[in-house]
Every structure is written in C-alpha cells, then in structure tokens.
C-alpha cells in the first residue's frame, strides 16, 4: 500500500502575470483517496489541469505510475490510465449515454479509418455493465443526455471515468451543481472506487463530504499547498484555518 | 441546469419523447404541403399530383413529379454536404459559387471538338494547338469536378480549423472568390457543347443500365444519384465514427477535443466532403443543361441551408439528420413547384422563399428555446 502513484515536485503554472500555482509538491499513494480543498481561485483546478496534461506547465516535475511523464494532452493521460471528471462537464449533450461514455474511444466493427463502422451493440452492453458496476441508474440509455437532469449527467461523466480508470481518477467538484440525492449517488460511486482500490483525487468545497470520503486532505491557498492532513488528525475548524491562512505548514508560502 | 426535482424519477416523458423522431414532424409537414397544393389546384379544376387528362393512362402527373425531383436533386446534393457542415456547428455559404466555379472548369474539360462538322464555336481551348483537350474520356471532367470541389472545401476547412476563421467569414470569402474564378475563367462567356457521353451523365438512363434494361428512368439520373448519395450519407452519419464525431463536435466541441477526437482534421474532412458534393451538383447541372455559365448555382447555398433547416437540422449544431434534410428538400421543392402550379409569379416565389428560409430558422430557434426551458 505504500507505492507512490502520483508525485509532483515544484509544479508551477503562471498565466502571464497570474501565479495560479507555485511549487506544488504532492504525493498520492496506491489506493489512497485524497481531497483538495481551498478557496475559489486557490489553484485547485489549475493543479488538476497540469497533471492531466490539459495545459502545459510552466515548470516542475510530474511522475505517474513510477515514471516521469510529459502528457501532451488529456488523451495521453487517459492512455496512461488516468481519468478526469472536469469541473465543466465534458459531455456532448446531443449524444446518448453509450456514445458519451465511449466518445473518442468507440468500439469498432469494421475498420475503415474515419468511416469505421461502430459496434453500437457492444458499446451499449458495456455501458449497461459499467453503470451497474458503479451503481448509476439511468432510465433510458438511448436518450440524448440533454434530456437528463444535472445529476444524471454528472453520473454519466463519472461513470465514464470510473469505467475506464485503471490507475487514477481525478474529480473536480463533481457534486457542485447537484441536489442532495444526486450528491449521495456520486458519493456512493466514490466509495465503490475505494473498495476497488482505485486512487482518487477529489476537489471539493464540501467539508462534510471530504471528511466522509477521503483518507487525507490537502489544502491549497493562493497557488500554494499549505497543508496535508490525515483525516483522523484534523477537523473542520482546523481545515478552515488553513484555507483562510490563519495556519500554515508551508513556511515558504507563509508571507503571502 | 436541471432542478433536482426533475431527477431520476421521470422515466415516462423521457421514453415518450424518444418514441417519435423529429423527422416525423417534417414528414407530416411534407404531406400537409402536398395536400394544400392539391386542394388549391382542385379549386381551379386542376391537380397538383395527379394526371387530369383522361386520355392518358398515367395516374400521377409525371411531368410535375419529374420537375420536383430534378429541382430537389441538384440543390439536395449540396444540402447533403451543408447538413454535415451545420451538424458540426459550421455553415457553408460558398456552395453556390463553388458550383459555378466547378461548372465552368469542368465544362472546359468536357467539350467536343466538332459541332455539326464545324469546329466547336464555343471552344475553350485553342482549336489548332490544343486539339487534344477536346473529346476527353468522360472520366476526366468527372474527376476534375470532384477534385476541384474537394479542394475548395478543404480550403474552407483549413481556414476554419487551423486558422480559427469563423465559418461564416471563411466561406463568405470562398463564395466571393469562387464566383470570381468562374467569371475570370472565360471573361464571363458561357462554355457549351459537351461530348455526348458527358450529356448522358444527367440525361441518360442510369437506372436502365444498372438494371440491364429492366426498369427505365430516362433523364432522371440526378434524382437517382441524389437518392444514392442520401442513402450513403445517411448510413455514414448514423453508423460510422465520422457521423458520431460530427454530432459530438457540433454538440460540444470542447468535450470532443477533450475526448481525443482530432477536431481540426475532422472539420477539414467535413468541409471537403461538402465541397465535393457541390462539385457533384455542378457536374450534374452542366450535364443536364449541356452548358456552363459563370452565374450558375447563384443562391443555391441559401436554398441548401433552407432545406437542411426545414428538415430539422439545428443551426447551432449537433442536431439533425440526412433523412430530415431529404424531407426538407422535398418540402422546399413542393412549395416552389406548388406555387408554379397555382400560377404564382416568379417574383412572388422569391419573396415566399425568403419567408420560408427565415421562418425555418425562427422555428429552429423556437425549438431550441423550448428544449432549453424544459431542462
Ligand atoms: N486560463 C487562465 N488564464 C488566466 N488566469 C487563469 C486561467 N485559469 C485560471 N486562472 C487564474 O488562476 C487562479 C486559479 O484558478 P483555479 O481555476 O485553479 O481556481 P480553483 O481553485 O479551481 O477555484 P474554484 O474553487 O473557483 O474552482 C485564479 O486566479 C484564476 O483567475
Ligand atoms: Mg476550480
């Protein structure tokens, strides 16, 4: 249980003059579920975007699965076994559930290059199995997801990542727009992932959720990682004082 | 965003909504249009669809149906490409001008050397030194038309995908330039007198040849080819990666990119196919008319867009189908020939056409607002 799955050293991202992420040193162990918390604009999503290769980092090192990596894009990350549910849903509204699940990695019956014939039955079947495994219930798979509730759509996005993730899954505020019931459903999926020993990085503003679900909590503040705390060794008030800057473990960032 | 109250429970409206494809509404509209024109005709003692001359044994007004199909065919072929362009969230204003450009260039490769024993009076190539450019095998102009259309489309696609020029502007530029090429090519003169084989492309009896003389359908090759292309692209859009990715890109381009779809390459491909289909339309049109003029295809781009939109293709991308567009093309043509059948003047027809185009877009907007409200 002590192999390191993901490690960043000095990870930094500047958008012009905006120092969105500064020298982030981060480690994730095999099977571990870690939460990232912090105020709006603290750099949480920026951190996720550097790891998944959506953006090119300004500097720093990322090691994944024992090797130093240089993902050219999210597709590279995905091929390496890392899946991400992005903050703004990356779904195509006019497609049905199986098409969304398999977007970009469709199953093919006859290979004719761009005009390859899709294996729709196999994709549908795999979708049903994937949803069953993650406990997601969706009444009609053939509907375009436009006609679904926000919760169902989010579940599709998560199910999509969960059924393809082999080594790591990252979720950026997966329950931000959801009601109570849908949130519970997403949390259920996360527990299933824990049971399957798939490591998770969960970005969330919901401290109740964080304490319910994860092993360790990492606090971001103004682009710096200011704390890494085991769940058993901290509480809500403690976390809040790190988020707001009352306390810090990161002396280098203390003056900000 | 949906309210949580609308959550997982409402299975019923979901499945009900699914059960009737939007194409059914378009089909119903087509039937209604036909009935309306039939009634209007009957008030004058004539008929829109049926043969009223009792001395002939045909049931239908074959002449009218032939005209409708021919009208549908040429613009409809363009609309097949335009449909794909709109589905990926783009627009193509250049197709009419590309028809003009391809028509002129293609025709110059299709000419015959002697007309009634005299040198071709409209000969594009110098009669003495470039004799070999006449009476070329018919495959040459066919390849020229497809290739030229393809290149025009690829330029559109490359401008849009790799140079981030909005589709409206890029294809507007192509619209102006291609028309320029078609006038420049002969300084505005028409090109005529193609080889017999070239004329047979549209005016021959392809169905007769394909069925070894079992069924004949003379002079309707454009309609036949339109039908075949419609089936082909329906299959492609429904069952292949190309179709799936087209809908994905039109629906959420960022998501498509994020999913690893090569969006830029796909866009170039879609515009190239649309250009090639405009080339096919030019081929059939010049073969039908046995002449090419620099003004050919003018306004076809709007007709094609109108056909797609009437058929339920959403201008904001992601929604619509080839089946819808074929029905939209039929509606469009029924309206035009319907007005002719009740002897409405050409000017009125243009006015009505404008109203139809705007009306179809308004309908699309309304549909979108309604579906946005529902969520
Ligand atoms: N593409 C960009 N260009 C310029 N600045 C950016 C860009 N993306 C993010 N930023 C800036 O970087 C900082 C960190 O943003 P980030 O999205 O990572 O915050 P976050 O912690 O995810 O916040 P939230 O909780 O609101 O999602 C912010 O100040 C933001 O304005
Ligand atoms: Mg964020």
XYZ file of C-alpha atoms and ligand atoms in Angstrom:
663
model
C 0.000 0.000 0.000
C 2.908 2.356 0.000
C 3.746 2.664 -3.663
C 3.529 6.216 -4.906
C 1.080 6.559 -7.800
C 1.444 10.249 -8.460
C 4.098 12.691 -7.412
C 4.638 16.321 -8.336
C 7.735 18.332 -7.494
C 7.843 22.098 -7.807
C 4.830 22.082 -10.100
C 4.215 25.655 -11.208
C 1.796 27.372 -13.575
C 1.744 31.046 -14.459
C -0.884 32.629 -16.684
C 1.022 35.687 -17.742
C 1.336 37.599 -14.503
C -1.094 35.383 -12.611
C 0.771 32.865 -10.464
C -2.028 30.329 -10.298
C 0.170 27.512 -8.979
C 3.542 27.779 -7.206
C 5.947 24.944 -6.386
C 3.372 22.313 -5.598
C 4.887 19.176 -4.045
C 2.279 16.474 -3.869
C 2.169 12.711 -3.396
C -0.572 10.165 -3.792
C -0.229 6.578 -2.580
C -1.699 3.473 -4.102
C -5.362 3.054 -3.182
C -5.374 6.388 -1.391
C -8.243 8.874 -1.645
C -7.134 12.470 -1.210
C -9.235 15.628 -1.143
C -8.045 19.007 -2.356
C -9.751 21.952 -0.695
C -9.231 25.705 -0.820
C -10.953 28.981 -1.615
C -12.159 29.976 -5.062
C -9.171 30.766 -7.211
C -6.757 28.913 -4.929
C -5.401 26.990 -7.890
C -7.124 23.622 -7.436
C -8.407 23.315 -10.977
C -5.123 24.654 -12.292
C -3.312 21.871 -10.443
C -5.644 19.289 -11.986
C -5.152 20.730 -15.464
C -1.361 20.456 -15.195
C -1.469 16.844 -14.037
C -3.876 15.725 -16.744
C -1.957 17.495 -19.480
C -4.825 19.801 -20.455
C -2.348 22.666 -20.142
C 1.418 22.855 -20.356
C 3.004 23.581 -17.012
C 5.410 26.462 -16.542
C 7.854 24.213 -14.710
C 8.075 21.292 -12.328
C 8.140 17.513 -12.471
C 5.299 15.030 -12.578
C 5.784 11.312 -12.006
C 2.942 8.930 -12.595
C 2.961 5.206 -12.034
C 6.674 5.207 -11.325
C 7.756 7.144 -14.398
C 8.292 10.798 -15.088
C 5.596 11.884 -17.527
C 5.098 14.665 -20.027
C 1.487 14.345 -21.192
C 0.788 16.231 -24.381
C -2.926 16.251 -23.638
C -5.692 14.588 -21.649
C -5.694 11.762 -24.163
C -2.134 10.837 -23.225
C -3.080 10.901 -19.571
C -6.049 8.734 -20.280
C -3.980 6.219 -22.162
C -1.670 6.034 -19.178
C -4.665 5.055 -17.033
C -5.539 8.432 -15.515
C -9.138 9.625 -15.875
C -10.549 13.020 -15.006
C -14.031 14.422 -14.450
C -13.617 18.095 -15.229
C -15.360 20.918 -13.436
C -17.275 21.935 -16.555
C -18.853 18.770 -17.836
C -17.102 17.372 -20.861
C -20.163 15.728 -22.369
C -21.861 16.044 -25.734
C -25.475 16.958 -24.995
C -26.931 15.647 -28.220
C -25.487 12.167 -27.896
C -26.922 9.320 -25.881
C -25.285 7.703 -22.882
C -23.220 4.999 -24.633
C -21.929 7.493 -27.199
C -20.815 9.809 -24.428
C -19.216 7.016 -22.458
C -17.220 5.897 -25.474
C -16.587 9.312 -27.011
C -13.115 9.278 -28.524
C -12.616 5.532 -27.938
C -15.528 3.992 -29.755
C -15.724 0.272 -30.307
C -15.376 -0.533 -33.990
C -16.894 -3.354 -36.027
C -15.123 -2.772 -39.355
C -12.061 -0.605 -39.510
C -12.395 1.828 -42.398
C -10.374 4.695 -40.981
C -12.603 7.667 -40.267
C -15.537 5.795 -41.788
C -15.165 2.810 -39.484
C -18.464 1.172 -38.633
C -19.391 1.479 -34.970
C -20.173 -1.530 -32.837
C -23.222 0.007 -31.231
C -24.430 -3.143 -29.536
C -21.112 -3.790 -27.809
C -20.926 -0.189 -26.611
C -24.431 -0.356 -25.263
C -23.749 -3.585 -23.466
C -20.516 -2.294 -21.946
C -22.388 0.837 -20.877
C -25.012 -1.186 -19.055
C -22.323 -3.180 -17.287
C -20.305 -0.095 -16.428
C -23.331 1.661 -14.974
C -24.272 -1.404 -12.986
C -20.755 -1.622 -11.572
C -20.804 1.993 -10.456
C -24.377 1.816 -9.223
C -25.633 4.562 -11.532
C -29.281 4.318 -12.533
C -30.357 5.957 -15.762
C -33.824 5.201 -17.083
C -33.279 5.367 -20.832
C -29.812 4.996 -22.240
C -30.865 5.934 -25.762
C -31.929 9.444 -24.825
C -29.668 12.308 -25.691
C -28.289 13.389 -22.360
C -29.701 16.870 -22.997
C -32.959 15.481 -21.665
C -31.412 14.347 -18.411
C -31.166 16.022 -15.054
C -27.896 17.583 -13.947
C -27.377 14.732 -11.535
C -27.845 12.069 -14.162
C -25.469 13.860 -16.489
C -22.842 14.128 -13.808
C -23.294 10.443 -13.093
C -22.695 9.702 -16.767
C -19.490 11.735 -16.679
C -18.319 9.954 -13.565
C -19.354 6.538 -14.776
C -17.397 7.249 -17.931
C -14.247 7.971 -15.972
C -14.828 5.240 -13.441
C -15.254 2.547 -16.045
C -12.032 3.470 -17.847
C -9.780 4.490 -14.951
C -7.126 1.928 -14.219
C -4.615 3.796 -12.098
C -6.031 7.138 -11.009
C -9.236 9.105 -11.122
C -9.495 12.843 -10.566
C -12.766 14.653 -9.928
C -13.019 18.435 -9.928
C -16.032 19.446 -7.846
C -18.189 16.574 -9.040
C -21.142 17.481 -6.848
C -21.042 21.278 -7.070
C -24.244 21.585 -9.072
C -26.104 18.629 -7.649
C -29.036 18.138 -5.313
C -28.956 16.016 -2.180
C -29.952 12.753 -3.825
C -27.584 13.077 -6.769
C -24.744 14.029 -4.436
C -25.372 10.886 -2.437
C -25.233 8.856 -5.633
C -21.893 10.353 -6.637
C -20.509 9.706 -3.156
C -21.640 6.120 -3.485
C -19.618 5.790 -6.696
C -16.577 7.174 -4.889
C -16.959 4.540 -2.167
C -17.136 1.866 -4.847
C -13.857 3.147 -6.251
C -12.317 2.970 -2.793
C -13.459 -0.611 -2.493
C -11.825 -1.338 -5.849
C -8.625 0.246 -4.531
C -8.515 2.873 -7.302
C -6.766 6.049 -6.084
C -8.738 9.275 -6.225
C -8.109 12.997 -6.097
C -11.296 14.815 -5.183
C -11.526 18.591 -5.460
C -14.383 19.768 -3.277
C -15.697 22.715 -1.292
C -17.895 20.460 0.789
C -16.045 19.661 4.018
C -18.707 17.267 5.238
C -18.239 15.264 2.078
C -14.487 15.405 2.324
C -14.456 14.077 5.879
C -16.935 11.355 4.901
C -14.958 10.085 1.960
C -11.209 10.559 1.943
C -8.071 9.474 3.794
C -6.139 12.702 3.543
C -6.875 16.372 2.924
C -4.581 18.751 1.060
C -5.222 22.476 1.407
C -4.476 24.988 -1.371
C -4.181 28.691 -0.730
C -3.316 31.294 -3.361
C -1.497 28.827 -5.555
C 0.439 27.115 -2.753
C -0.093 23.827 -0.985
C -0.295 24.953 2.616
C -1.232 21.711 4.391
C -1.514 17.954 4.050
C -3.523 16.401 6.869
C -4.663 12.874 7.700
C -8.382 12.802 8.192
C -8.149 11.375 11.698
C -5.721 14.049 12.791
C -7.750 17.095 11.848
C -11.249 18.585 11.929
C -13.360 21.162 10.131
C -12.144 24.154 12.109
C -8.543 23.169 11.603
C -9.035 22.888 7.836
C -10.782 26.253 7.719
C -7.892 27.952 9.459
C -5.538 26.582 6.799
C -7.907 27.625 3.985
C -8.142 31.154 5.326
C -4.442 31.459 6.105
C -4.634 31.544 9.865
C -2.391 28.488 9.977
C 0.130 27.041 7.531
C 2.550 24.124 7.211
C 4.304 25.752 4.298
C 6.718 28.377 5.577
C 7.771 29.335 2.067
C 4.205 30.397 1.408
C 3.677 31.962 4.793
C 4.294 35.532 3.744
C 1.585 35.613 1.092
C -29.297 23.040 -15.415
C -31.988 20.733 -14.261
C -33.608 21.216 -10.954
C -33.103 18.263 -8.635
C -36.862 17.797 -8.510
C -36.700 16.586 -12.094
C -34.291 13.874 -11.117
C -34.095 10.216 -11.872
C -37.778 9.553 -11.436
C -39.400 10.873 -14.598
C -38.971 7.910 -16.826
C -42.199 8.431 -18.698
C -41.679 11.710 -20.540
C -38.200 10.531 -21.435
C -39.332 7.420 -23.242
C -42.330 9.199 -24.752
C -40.081 11.880 -26.169
C -37.904 9.247 -27.685
C -40.690 7.394 -29.391
C -41.324 9.972 -32.128
C -38.335 11.092 -34.128
C -38.407 14.772 -35.136
C -38.266 13.628 -38.758
C -41.877 12.519 -38.416
C -42.956 16.111 -37.933
C -41.098 17.089 -41.079
C -42.718 14.244 -42.949
C -46.140 15.349 -41.735
C -45.367 18.884 -42.888
C -44.490 17.494 -46.318
C -47.797 15.631 -46.533
C -49.669 18.739 -45.412
C -47.957 20.859 -48.087
C -48.833 18.380 -50.808
C -52.452 18.220 -49.660
C -52.695 22.012 -49.504
C -51.437 22.401 -53.066
C -53.660 19.579 -54.252
C -56.678 21.367 -52.753
C -55.641 24.748 -54.192
C -55.252 23.125 -57.607
C -58.590 21.362 -57.385
C -60.274 24.710 -56.764
C -59.082 25.646 -60.252
C -60.116 22.313 -61.678
C -56.532 21.104 -61.998
C -54.438 18.747 -59.904
C -51.053 19.067 -58.264
C -50.019 15.455 -58.181
C -52.455 13.564 -60.346
C -52.916 13.255 -64.052
C -56.140 15.003 -65.003
C -56.013 14.299 -68.708
C -58.231 11.293 -69.078
C -56.862 10.327 -72.423
C -53.555 9.272 -70.830
C -53.249 6.203 -68.696
C -50.784 7.551 -66.107
C -52.196 8.044 -62.634
C -49.767 10.737 -61.488
C -48.775 13.995 -63.044
C -45.428 12.602 -64.082
C -44.199 15.845 -65.549
C -44.679 17.665 -62.273
C -43.102 14.926 -60.227
C -40.154 14.868 -62.628
C -39.694 18.611 -62.187
C -39.900 18.359 -58.405
C -37.315 15.583 -58.337
C -34.943 17.407 -60.642
C -35.199 20.563 -58.570
C -34.604 18.569 -55.429
C -31.708 16.613 -56.838
C -29.140 19.284 -57.663
C -29.713 21.521 -54.658
C -30.418 18.490 -52.497
C -26.971 17.048 -53.200
C -25.477 20.316 -51.961
C -27.785 20.189 -48.955
C -26.394 16.766 -48.004
C -22.979 18.365 -47.540
C -24.349 21.507 -45.940
C -26.206 19.314 -43.449
C -22.956 17.762 -42.263
C -21.333 21.179 -42.038
C -24.193 22.539 -39.943
C -24.207 19.450 -37.739
C -20.585 20.112 -36.741
C -21.645 23.648 -35.832
C -20.446 25.368 -39.005
C -22.024 26.977 -42.023
C -21.149 26.927 -45.718
C -22.054 29.974 -47.771
C -19.730 29.044 -50.609
C -21.533 26.065 -52.131
C -23.438 28.047 -54.770
C -20.295 29.777 -56.011
C -18.321 26.546 -55.898
C -20.996 25.101 -58.193
C -20.374 27.989 -60.587
C -16.604 27.597 -60.483
C -16.659 23.829 -60.867
C -19.253 24.096 -63.640
C -17.031 26.351 -65.748
C -13.793 24.459 -65.245
C -15.379 21.032 -65.618
C -17.214 22.006 -68.765
C -13.949 23.137 -70.349
C -12.702 19.566 -69.960
C -15.898 18.088 -71.363
C -16.100 19.834 -74.722
C -16.394 18.160 -78.068
C -14.166 19.155 -80.972
C -16.656 19.451 -83.767
C -20.263 20.532 -83.731
C -22.161 19.531 -86.875
C -18.847 19.099 -88.659
C -17.603 22.581 -87.757
C -15.043 23.475 -85.093
C -16.693 23.972 -81.698
C -17.897 27.593 -81.847
C -17.573 27.972 -78.063
C -14.304 26.069 -77.812
C -12.394 26.981 -74.672
C -9.040 25.579 -75.768
C -7.195 26.805 -78.801
C -8.530 24.840 -81.734
C -5.235 24.378 -83.555
C -2.681 23.776 -80.809
C -4.771 22.178 -78.057
C -6.957 19.809 -80.021
C -6.108 17.067 -77.559
C -8.120 18.861 -74.882
C -11.343 18.054 -76.707
C -13.360 14.852 -76.595
C -11.581 13.647 -73.485
C -12.919 10.487 -71.869
C -15.863 11.397 -69.661
C -13.968 10.317 -66.547
C -11.724 13.388 -66.925
C -14.414 16.023 -66.310
C -15.866 13.815 -63.563
C -12.532 13.711 -61.738
C -11.990 17.432 -62.351
C -15.350 18.320 -60.814
C -14.869 16.158 -57.744
C -11.283 17.262 -57.211
C -11.995 20.954 -57.634
C -14.962 20.811 -55.261
C -12.845 18.871 -52.786
C -10.032 21.413 -52.911
C -12.414 24.338 -52.422
C -13.928 22.561 -49.429
C -10.525 21.725 -47.996
C -9.511 25.366 -48.195
C -12.691 26.284 -46.317
C -11.981 23.626 -43.723
C -8.331 24.541 -43.273
C -9.167 28.226 -42.836
C -11.769 27.366 -40.244
C -9.969 24.599 -38.360
C -6.362 25.705 -38.399
C -6.629 29.475 -38.758
C -9.633 29.902 -36.469
C -11.519 31.994 -39.008
C -15.250 31.862 -38.240
C -17.050 29.590 -40.756
C -19.319 32.427 -41.810
C -16.366 34.583 -42.851
C -14.202 31.846 -44.350
C -16.955 30.503 -46.563
C -18.116 34.011 -47.432
C -14.613 34.655 -48.730
C -14.750 31.442 -50.737
C -18.172 32.447 -52.028
C -16.811 35.675 -53.470
C -13.526 34.210 -54.720
C -15.038 31.130 -56.365
C -17.524 33.306 -58.196
C -14.589 35.421 -59.261
C -12.827 32.364 -60.645
C -15.893 31.304 -62.598
C -16.167 34.701 -64.295
C -12.416 35.071 -64.803
C -12.148 31.673 -66.430
C -13.836 32.795 -69.658
C -14.273 36.510 -69.029
C -17.906 35.749 -68.403
C -18.626 33.766 -71.579
C -20.557 30.533 -71.278
C -18.958 27.200 -72.250
C -21.101 24.820 -74.274
C -21.178 21.747 -76.496
C -20.000 18.920 -74.289
C -19.353 15.427 -75.567
C -22.316 13.087 -75.912
C -21.119 10.931 -73.044
C -20.983 13.975 -70.777
C -24.565 14.892 -71.599
C -25.603 11.342 -70.822
C -24.403 11.721 -67.213
C -27.606 13.556 -66.386
C -29.812 12.863 -69.373
C -29.088 9.191 -69.793
C -30.863 6.216 -68.306
C -28.597 5.095 -65.481
C -31.315 3.025 -63.846
C -31.872 1.209 -67.125
C -28.184 0.446 -67.415
C -27.891 -0.686 -63.802
C -30.909 -2.993 -64.065
C -29.960 -4.263 -67.527
C -32.994 -2.638 -69.056
C -35.438 -3.995 -66.521
C -36.590 -0.582 -65.306
C -36.127 2.646 -67.224
C -35.977 6.152 -65.865
C -34.662 8.359 -68.534
C -33.316 11.822 -67.806
C -33.617 11.410 -64.052
C -30.050 10.468 -63.244
C -29.605 13.478 -60.929
C -32.528 12.309 -58.800
C -31.157 8.787 -58.797
C -27.710 9.947 -57.769
C -29.194 12.229 -55.120
C -31.067 9.245 -53.706
C -27.961 7.070 -53.689
C -25.852 9.770 -52.044
C -28.565 10.431 -49.481
C -28.631 6.752 -48.515
C -24.845 6.619 -48.393
C -24.510 9.659 -46.156
C -27.419 8.572 -44.001
C -25.541 5.343 -43.307
C -22.288 7.205 -42.732
C -23.838 9.706 -40.337
C -25.704 7.023 -38.420
C -23.335 4.090 -38.251
C -19.762 5.319 -38.514
C -17.151 7.064 -36.445
C -17.347 10.009 -38.833
C -21.014 10.547 -38.058
C -20.620 10.087 -34.330
C -17.754 12.547 -34.167
C -19.632 15.060 -36.310
C -22.514 15.130 -33.855
C -20.102 15.250 -30.919
C -18.219 18.238 -32.316
C -21.402 20.161 -33.058
C -22.776 19.312 -29.673
C -19.770 20.250 -27.556
C -16.555 20.980 -29.374
C -14.512 21.297 -26.192
C -15.755 17.935 -24.979
C -14.935 16.358 -28.317
C -11.426 17.761 -28.190
C -11.020 16.625 -24.611
C -12.124 13.134 -25.591
C -9.266 12.901 -28.020
C -11.182 13.454 -31.246
C -8.994 15.161 -33.826
C -11.445 18.026 -34.231
C -9.393 20.051 -36.716
C -8.826 17.155 -39.068
C -12.476 16.215 -38.824
C -13.603 19.723 -39.721
C -11.410 19.781 -42.804
C -12.861 16.433 -43.806
C -16.465 17.616 -43.408
C -15.940 20.818 -45.396
C -14.041 18.859 -48.044
C -16.934 16.433 -48.425
C -19.366 19.352 -48.635
C -17.198 20.904 -51.357
C -17.030 17.639 -53.235
C -20.807 17.326 -53.142
C -21.083 20.846 -54.564
C -18.772 19.546 -57.310
C -21.144 16.654 -57.980
C -24.032 19.116 -58.185
C -22.115 21.204 -60.719
C -21.352 18.116 -62.777
C -24.984 17.054 -62.928
C -26.247 20.575 -63.545
C -23.952 21.247 -66.507
C -24.571 17.810 -67.908
C -28.302 18.431 -67.646
C -28.142 21.850 -69.299
C -25.310 20.997 -71.730
C -23.765 24.360 -70.920
C -21.976 26.176 -68.112
C -22.353 29.833 -67.204
C -20.398 31.826 -64.694
C -23.575 32.682 -62.789
C -24.546 29.061 -62.244
C -25.506 27.999 -58.752
C -26.166 31.520 -57.560
C -28.242 31.410 -54.401
C -28.042 27.621 -54.140
C -26.181 27.906 -50.843
C -29.210 29.529 -49.231
C -31.613 27.017 -50.755
C -29.459 24.194 -49.437
C -29.270 25.723 -45.963
C -33.029 26.248 -46.042
C -33.594 22.597 -46.989
C -31.464 21.457 -44.059
C -33.111 23.810 -41.579
C -36.628 22.957 -42.768
C -35.627 19.332 -42.279
C -34.835 19.956 -38.619
C -31.074 20.471 -38.745
C -30.248 22.895 -35.957
C -28.094 25.876 -36.906
C -26.396 25.684 -33.539
C -25.031 22.248 -34.380
C -25.309 18.739 -33.010
C -28.835 18.051 -34.158
C -30.419 16.990 -37.412
C -30.181 14.179 -39.897
C -29.799 13.347 -43.557
C -33.330 11.929 -43.575
C -34.591 15.265 -42.270
C -32.734 17.158 -44.960
C -34.096 14.947 -47.737
C -37.599 15.612 -46.445
C -36.745 19.299 -46.121
C -35.546 19.310 -49.720
C -38.813 17.727 -50.845
C -40.847 20.288 -48.896
C -38.818 23.114 -50.384
C -39.327 21.850 -53.885
C -43.007 21.074 -53.376
C -43.535 24.649 -52.261
C -41.738 26.064 -55.293
C -43.472 23.893 -57.853
C -46.689 24.237 -55.889
C -46.626 27.954 -56.430
C -45.889 27.419 -60.095
C -48.837 25.051 -60.319
C -51.206 27.691 -58.992
C -49.569 30.208 -61.357
C -47.954 32.436 -58.778
C -45.385 34.707 -60.455
C -41.629 34.216 -60.068
C -41.207 37.380 -58.018
C -43.744 36.205 -55.513
C -41.957 32.881 -55.388
C -38.708 34.564 -54.404
C -40.482 36.545 -51.727
C -42.076 33.408 -50.359
C -38.738 31.596 -50.497
C -37.188 34.300 -48.316
C -40.021 33.971 -45.856
C -39.563 30.196 -45.776
C -35.853 30.478 -45.046
C -36.322 32.953 -42.208
C -39.341 31.029 -40.962
C -37.380 27.791 -40.797
C -34.624 29.444 -38.778
C -37.203 31.049 -36.490
C -38.717 27.612 -35.990
C -35.281 26.234 -35.100
C -34.752 28.997 -32.543
C -38.151 28.325 -31.075
C -37.458 24.605 -30.821
C -34.188 25.307 -29.020
C -35.757 27.728 -26.589
C -38.440 25.198 -25.822
C -35.969 22.418 -25.171
C -33.840 24.794 -23.074
C -36.885 25.682 -20.995
C -37.667 22.071 -20.428
C -34.303 21.344 -18.861
N -6.725 30.249 -18.406
C -6.436 31.145 -17.433
N -5.905 32.333 -17.746
C -5.601 33.234 -16.781
N -5.816 33.023 -15.487
C -6.346 31.855 -15.104
C -6.696 30.862 -16.057
N -7.211 29.801 -15.395
C -7.193 30.116 -14.110
N -6.681 31.348 -13.919
C -6.464 32.015 -12.622
O -5.745 31.144 -11.813
C -6.212 31.190 -10.489
C -6.554 29.794 -10.019
O -7.709 29.349 -10.709
P -8.344 27.912 -10.496
O -9.386 27.733 -11.535
O -7.269 26.909 -10.446
O -9.027 28.053 -9.081
P -9.852 26.959 -8.252
O -9.107 26.723 -7.003
O -10.166 25.791 -9.060
O -11.178 27.769 -7.909
P -12.700 27.269 -7.842
O -12.890 26.739 -6.484
O -13.472 28.531 -8.037
O -12.908 26.293 -8.930
C -7.357 32.161 -10.482
O -6.900 33.394 -10.027
C -7.784 32.231 -11.918
O -8.302 33.506 -12.194
Mg -11.879 25.004 -9.853
